[in-house]
PDB file of C-alpha atoms in Angstrom:
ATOM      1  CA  UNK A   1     204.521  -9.557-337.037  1.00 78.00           C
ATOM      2  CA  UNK A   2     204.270 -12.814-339.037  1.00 80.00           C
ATOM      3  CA  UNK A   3     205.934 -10.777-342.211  1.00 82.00           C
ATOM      4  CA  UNK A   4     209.041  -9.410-339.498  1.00 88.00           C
ATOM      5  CA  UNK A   5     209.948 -12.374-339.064  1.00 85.00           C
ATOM      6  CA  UNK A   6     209.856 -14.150-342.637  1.00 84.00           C
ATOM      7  CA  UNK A   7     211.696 -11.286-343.894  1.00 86.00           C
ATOM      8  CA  UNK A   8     214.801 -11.972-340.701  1.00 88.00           C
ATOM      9  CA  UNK A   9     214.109 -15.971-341.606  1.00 87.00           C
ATOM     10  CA  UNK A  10     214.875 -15.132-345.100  1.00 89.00           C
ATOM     11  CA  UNK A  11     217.725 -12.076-344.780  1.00 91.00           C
ATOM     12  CA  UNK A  12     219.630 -12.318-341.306  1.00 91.00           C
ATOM     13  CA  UNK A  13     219.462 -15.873-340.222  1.00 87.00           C
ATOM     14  CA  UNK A  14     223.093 -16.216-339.498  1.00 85.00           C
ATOM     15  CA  UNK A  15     223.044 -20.232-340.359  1.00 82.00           C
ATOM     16  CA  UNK A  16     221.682 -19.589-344.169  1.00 86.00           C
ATOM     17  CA  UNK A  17     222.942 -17.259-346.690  1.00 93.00           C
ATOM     18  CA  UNK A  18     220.149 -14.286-347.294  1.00 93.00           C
ATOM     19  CA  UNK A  19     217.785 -14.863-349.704  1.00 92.00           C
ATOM     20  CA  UNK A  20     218.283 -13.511-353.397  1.00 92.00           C
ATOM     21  CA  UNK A  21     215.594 -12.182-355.333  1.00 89.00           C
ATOM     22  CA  UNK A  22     215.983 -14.428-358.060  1.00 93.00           C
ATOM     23  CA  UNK A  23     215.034 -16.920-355.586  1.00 91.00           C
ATOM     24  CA  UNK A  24     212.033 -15.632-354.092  1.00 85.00           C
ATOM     25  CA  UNK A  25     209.872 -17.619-357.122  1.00 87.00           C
ATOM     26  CA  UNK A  26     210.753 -20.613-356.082  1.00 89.00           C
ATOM     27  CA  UNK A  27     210.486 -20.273-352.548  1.00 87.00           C
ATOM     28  CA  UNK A  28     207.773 -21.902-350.735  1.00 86.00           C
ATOM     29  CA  UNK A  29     207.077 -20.150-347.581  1.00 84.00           C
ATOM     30  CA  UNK A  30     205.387 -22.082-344.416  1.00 86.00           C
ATOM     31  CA  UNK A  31     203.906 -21.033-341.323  1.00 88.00           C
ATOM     32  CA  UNK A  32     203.327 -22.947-338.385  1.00 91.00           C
ATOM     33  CA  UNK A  33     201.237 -22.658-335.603  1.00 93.00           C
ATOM     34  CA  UNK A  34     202.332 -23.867-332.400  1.00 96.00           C
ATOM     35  CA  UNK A  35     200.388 -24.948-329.505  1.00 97.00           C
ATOM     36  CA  UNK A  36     201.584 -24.345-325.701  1.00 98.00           C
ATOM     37  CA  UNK A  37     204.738 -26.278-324.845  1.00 98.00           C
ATOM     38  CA  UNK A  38     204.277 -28.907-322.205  1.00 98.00           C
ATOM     39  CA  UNK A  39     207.435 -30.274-319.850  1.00 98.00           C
ATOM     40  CA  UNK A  40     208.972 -33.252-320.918  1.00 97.00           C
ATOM     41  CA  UNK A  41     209.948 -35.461-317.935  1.00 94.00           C
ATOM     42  CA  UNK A  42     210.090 -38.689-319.321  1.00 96.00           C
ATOM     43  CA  UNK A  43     211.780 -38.693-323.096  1.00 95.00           C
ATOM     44  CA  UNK A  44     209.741 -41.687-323.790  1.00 96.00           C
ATOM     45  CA  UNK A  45     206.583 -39.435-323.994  1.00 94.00           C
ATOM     46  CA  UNK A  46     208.524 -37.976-327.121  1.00 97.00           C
ATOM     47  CA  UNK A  47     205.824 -39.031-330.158  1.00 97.00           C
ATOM     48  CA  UNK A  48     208.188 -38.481-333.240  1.00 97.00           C
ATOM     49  CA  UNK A  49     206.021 -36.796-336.050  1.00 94.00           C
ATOM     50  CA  UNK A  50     203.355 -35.224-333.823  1.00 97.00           C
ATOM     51  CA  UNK A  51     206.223 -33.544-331.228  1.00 98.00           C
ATOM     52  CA  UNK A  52     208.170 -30.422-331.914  1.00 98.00           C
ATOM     53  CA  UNK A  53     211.002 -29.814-329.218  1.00 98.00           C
ATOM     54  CA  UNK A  54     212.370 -26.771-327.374  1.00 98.00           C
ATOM     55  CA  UNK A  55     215.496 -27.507-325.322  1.00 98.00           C
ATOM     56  CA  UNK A  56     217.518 -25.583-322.423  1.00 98.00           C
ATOM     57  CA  UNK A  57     220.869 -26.052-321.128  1.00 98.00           C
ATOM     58  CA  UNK A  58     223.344 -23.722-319.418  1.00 97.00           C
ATOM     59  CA  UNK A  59     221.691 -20.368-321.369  1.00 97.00           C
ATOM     60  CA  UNK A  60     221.599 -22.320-324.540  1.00 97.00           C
ATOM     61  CA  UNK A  61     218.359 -22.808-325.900  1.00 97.00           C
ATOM     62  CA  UNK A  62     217.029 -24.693-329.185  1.00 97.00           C
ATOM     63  CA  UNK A  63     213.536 -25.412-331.428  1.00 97.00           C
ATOM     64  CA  UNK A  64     212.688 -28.118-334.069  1.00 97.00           C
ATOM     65  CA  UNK A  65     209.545 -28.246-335.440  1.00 96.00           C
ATOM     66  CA  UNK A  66     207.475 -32.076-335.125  1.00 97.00           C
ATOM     67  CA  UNK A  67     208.076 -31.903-339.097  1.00 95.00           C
ATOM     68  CA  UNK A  68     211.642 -31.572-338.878  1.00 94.00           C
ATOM     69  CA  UNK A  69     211.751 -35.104-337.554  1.00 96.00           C
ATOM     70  CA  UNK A  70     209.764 -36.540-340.323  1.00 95.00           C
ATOM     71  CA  UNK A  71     211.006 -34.726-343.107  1.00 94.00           C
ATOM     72  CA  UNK A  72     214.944 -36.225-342.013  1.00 96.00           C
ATOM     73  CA  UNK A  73     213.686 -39.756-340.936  1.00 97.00           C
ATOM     74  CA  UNK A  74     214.649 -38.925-337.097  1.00 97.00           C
ATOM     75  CA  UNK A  75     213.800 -41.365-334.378  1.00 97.00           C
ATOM     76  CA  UNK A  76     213.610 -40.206-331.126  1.00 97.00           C
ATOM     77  CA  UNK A  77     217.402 -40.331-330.017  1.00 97.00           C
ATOM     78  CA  UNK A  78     218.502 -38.771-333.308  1.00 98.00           C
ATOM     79  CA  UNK A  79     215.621 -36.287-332.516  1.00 98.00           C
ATOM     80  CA  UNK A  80     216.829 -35.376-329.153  1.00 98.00           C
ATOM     81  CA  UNK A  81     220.308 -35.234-329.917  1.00 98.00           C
ATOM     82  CA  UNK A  82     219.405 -32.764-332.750  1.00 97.00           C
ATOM     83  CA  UNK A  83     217.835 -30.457-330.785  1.00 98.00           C
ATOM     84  CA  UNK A  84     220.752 -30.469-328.089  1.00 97.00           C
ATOM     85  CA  UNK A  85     223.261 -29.794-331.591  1.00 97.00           C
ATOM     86  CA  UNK A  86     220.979 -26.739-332.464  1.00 96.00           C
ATOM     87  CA  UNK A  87     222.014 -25.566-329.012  1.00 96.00           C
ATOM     88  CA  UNK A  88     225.222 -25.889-329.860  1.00 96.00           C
ATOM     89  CA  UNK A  89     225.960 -28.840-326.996  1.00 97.00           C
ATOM     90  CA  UNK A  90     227.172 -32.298-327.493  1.00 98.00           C
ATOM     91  CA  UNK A  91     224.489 -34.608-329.038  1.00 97.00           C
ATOM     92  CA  UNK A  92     223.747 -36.403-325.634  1.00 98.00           C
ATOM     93  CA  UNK A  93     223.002 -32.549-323.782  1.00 98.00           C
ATOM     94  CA  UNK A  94     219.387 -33.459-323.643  1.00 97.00           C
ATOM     95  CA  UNK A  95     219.844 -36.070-320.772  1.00 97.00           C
ATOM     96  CA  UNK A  96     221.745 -34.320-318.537  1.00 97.00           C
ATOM     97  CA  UNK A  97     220.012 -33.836-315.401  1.00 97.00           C
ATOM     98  CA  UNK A  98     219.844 -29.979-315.475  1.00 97.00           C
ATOM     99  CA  UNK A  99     218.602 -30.033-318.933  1.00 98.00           C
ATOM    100  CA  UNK A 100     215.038 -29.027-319.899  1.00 98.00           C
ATOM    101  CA  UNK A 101     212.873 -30.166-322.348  1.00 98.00           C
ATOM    102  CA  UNK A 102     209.553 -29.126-323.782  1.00 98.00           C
ATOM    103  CA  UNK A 103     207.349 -30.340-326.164  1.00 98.00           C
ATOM    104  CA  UNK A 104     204.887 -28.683-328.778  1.00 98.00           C
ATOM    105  CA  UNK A 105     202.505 -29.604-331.205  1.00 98.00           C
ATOM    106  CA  UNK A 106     202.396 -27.519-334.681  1.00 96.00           C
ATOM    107  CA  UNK A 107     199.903 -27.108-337.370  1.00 94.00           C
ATOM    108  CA  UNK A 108     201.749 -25.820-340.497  1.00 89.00           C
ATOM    109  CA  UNK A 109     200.526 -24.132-343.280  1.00 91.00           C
ATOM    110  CA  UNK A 110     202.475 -23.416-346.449  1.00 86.00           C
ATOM    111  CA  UNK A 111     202.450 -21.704-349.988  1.00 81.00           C
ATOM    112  CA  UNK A 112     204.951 -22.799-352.474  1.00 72.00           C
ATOM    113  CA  UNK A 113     205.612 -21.997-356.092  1.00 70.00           C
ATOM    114  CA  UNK A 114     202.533 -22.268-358.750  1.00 54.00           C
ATOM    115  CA  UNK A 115     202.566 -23.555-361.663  1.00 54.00           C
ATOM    116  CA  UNK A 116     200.745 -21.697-364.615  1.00 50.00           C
ATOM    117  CA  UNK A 117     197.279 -22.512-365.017  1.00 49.00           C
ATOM    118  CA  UNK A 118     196.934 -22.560-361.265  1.00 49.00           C
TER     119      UNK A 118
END
């Protein structure tokens, strides 16, 4: 299952172009593990760096990972209204009352391009 869906991340994601194979040596793939979400009532329990978000609004729906936040120096507003983008929906989506948020923990693993000798 885990190789189905690197191969759709890396061919049919309609946001990226597919992958060539001329890339695939420089590639570093990563895997994460996610634990259960957990309902977010209160966006101040929102720990940037150790939370991933999943957000629902009118049938849209959205991820981002707890290392998305760190890797693009998010606080927890930019956060939020990130997640609400991915949805497609204005950057403030996430408070609206019928809005849903969940948060998740992730462990990720990755593999990246060697260099010789290693």
């Amino acid at each position: 299952m885990i190789s189905e869906y690197a191969l759709r991340a890396a061919l049919s994601d309609p946001r990226f172009p597919p992958l060539e194979a001329s890339e695939l040596p420089a590639c570093e793939i990563e895997i994460s593990v996610l634990t259960a979400p957990k309902r977010v009532d209160n966006p101040d329990e929102i720990e940037v760096g150790r939370d991933g978000l999943i957000f629902e609004l009118g049938g849209r729906r959205s991820l981002l990972l707890p290392q998305v936040a760190t890797e693009w120096g998010f606080d927890r507003e930019r956060f939020l209204a990130e997640v609400a983008g991915k949805a497609g929906l204005p950057a403030d989506a996430w408070s609206h009352p019928d809005a849903r948020l969940w948060s998740f923990q992730a462990e990720a693993f990755s593999e990246g391009p060697r260099s010789e000798g290693e």
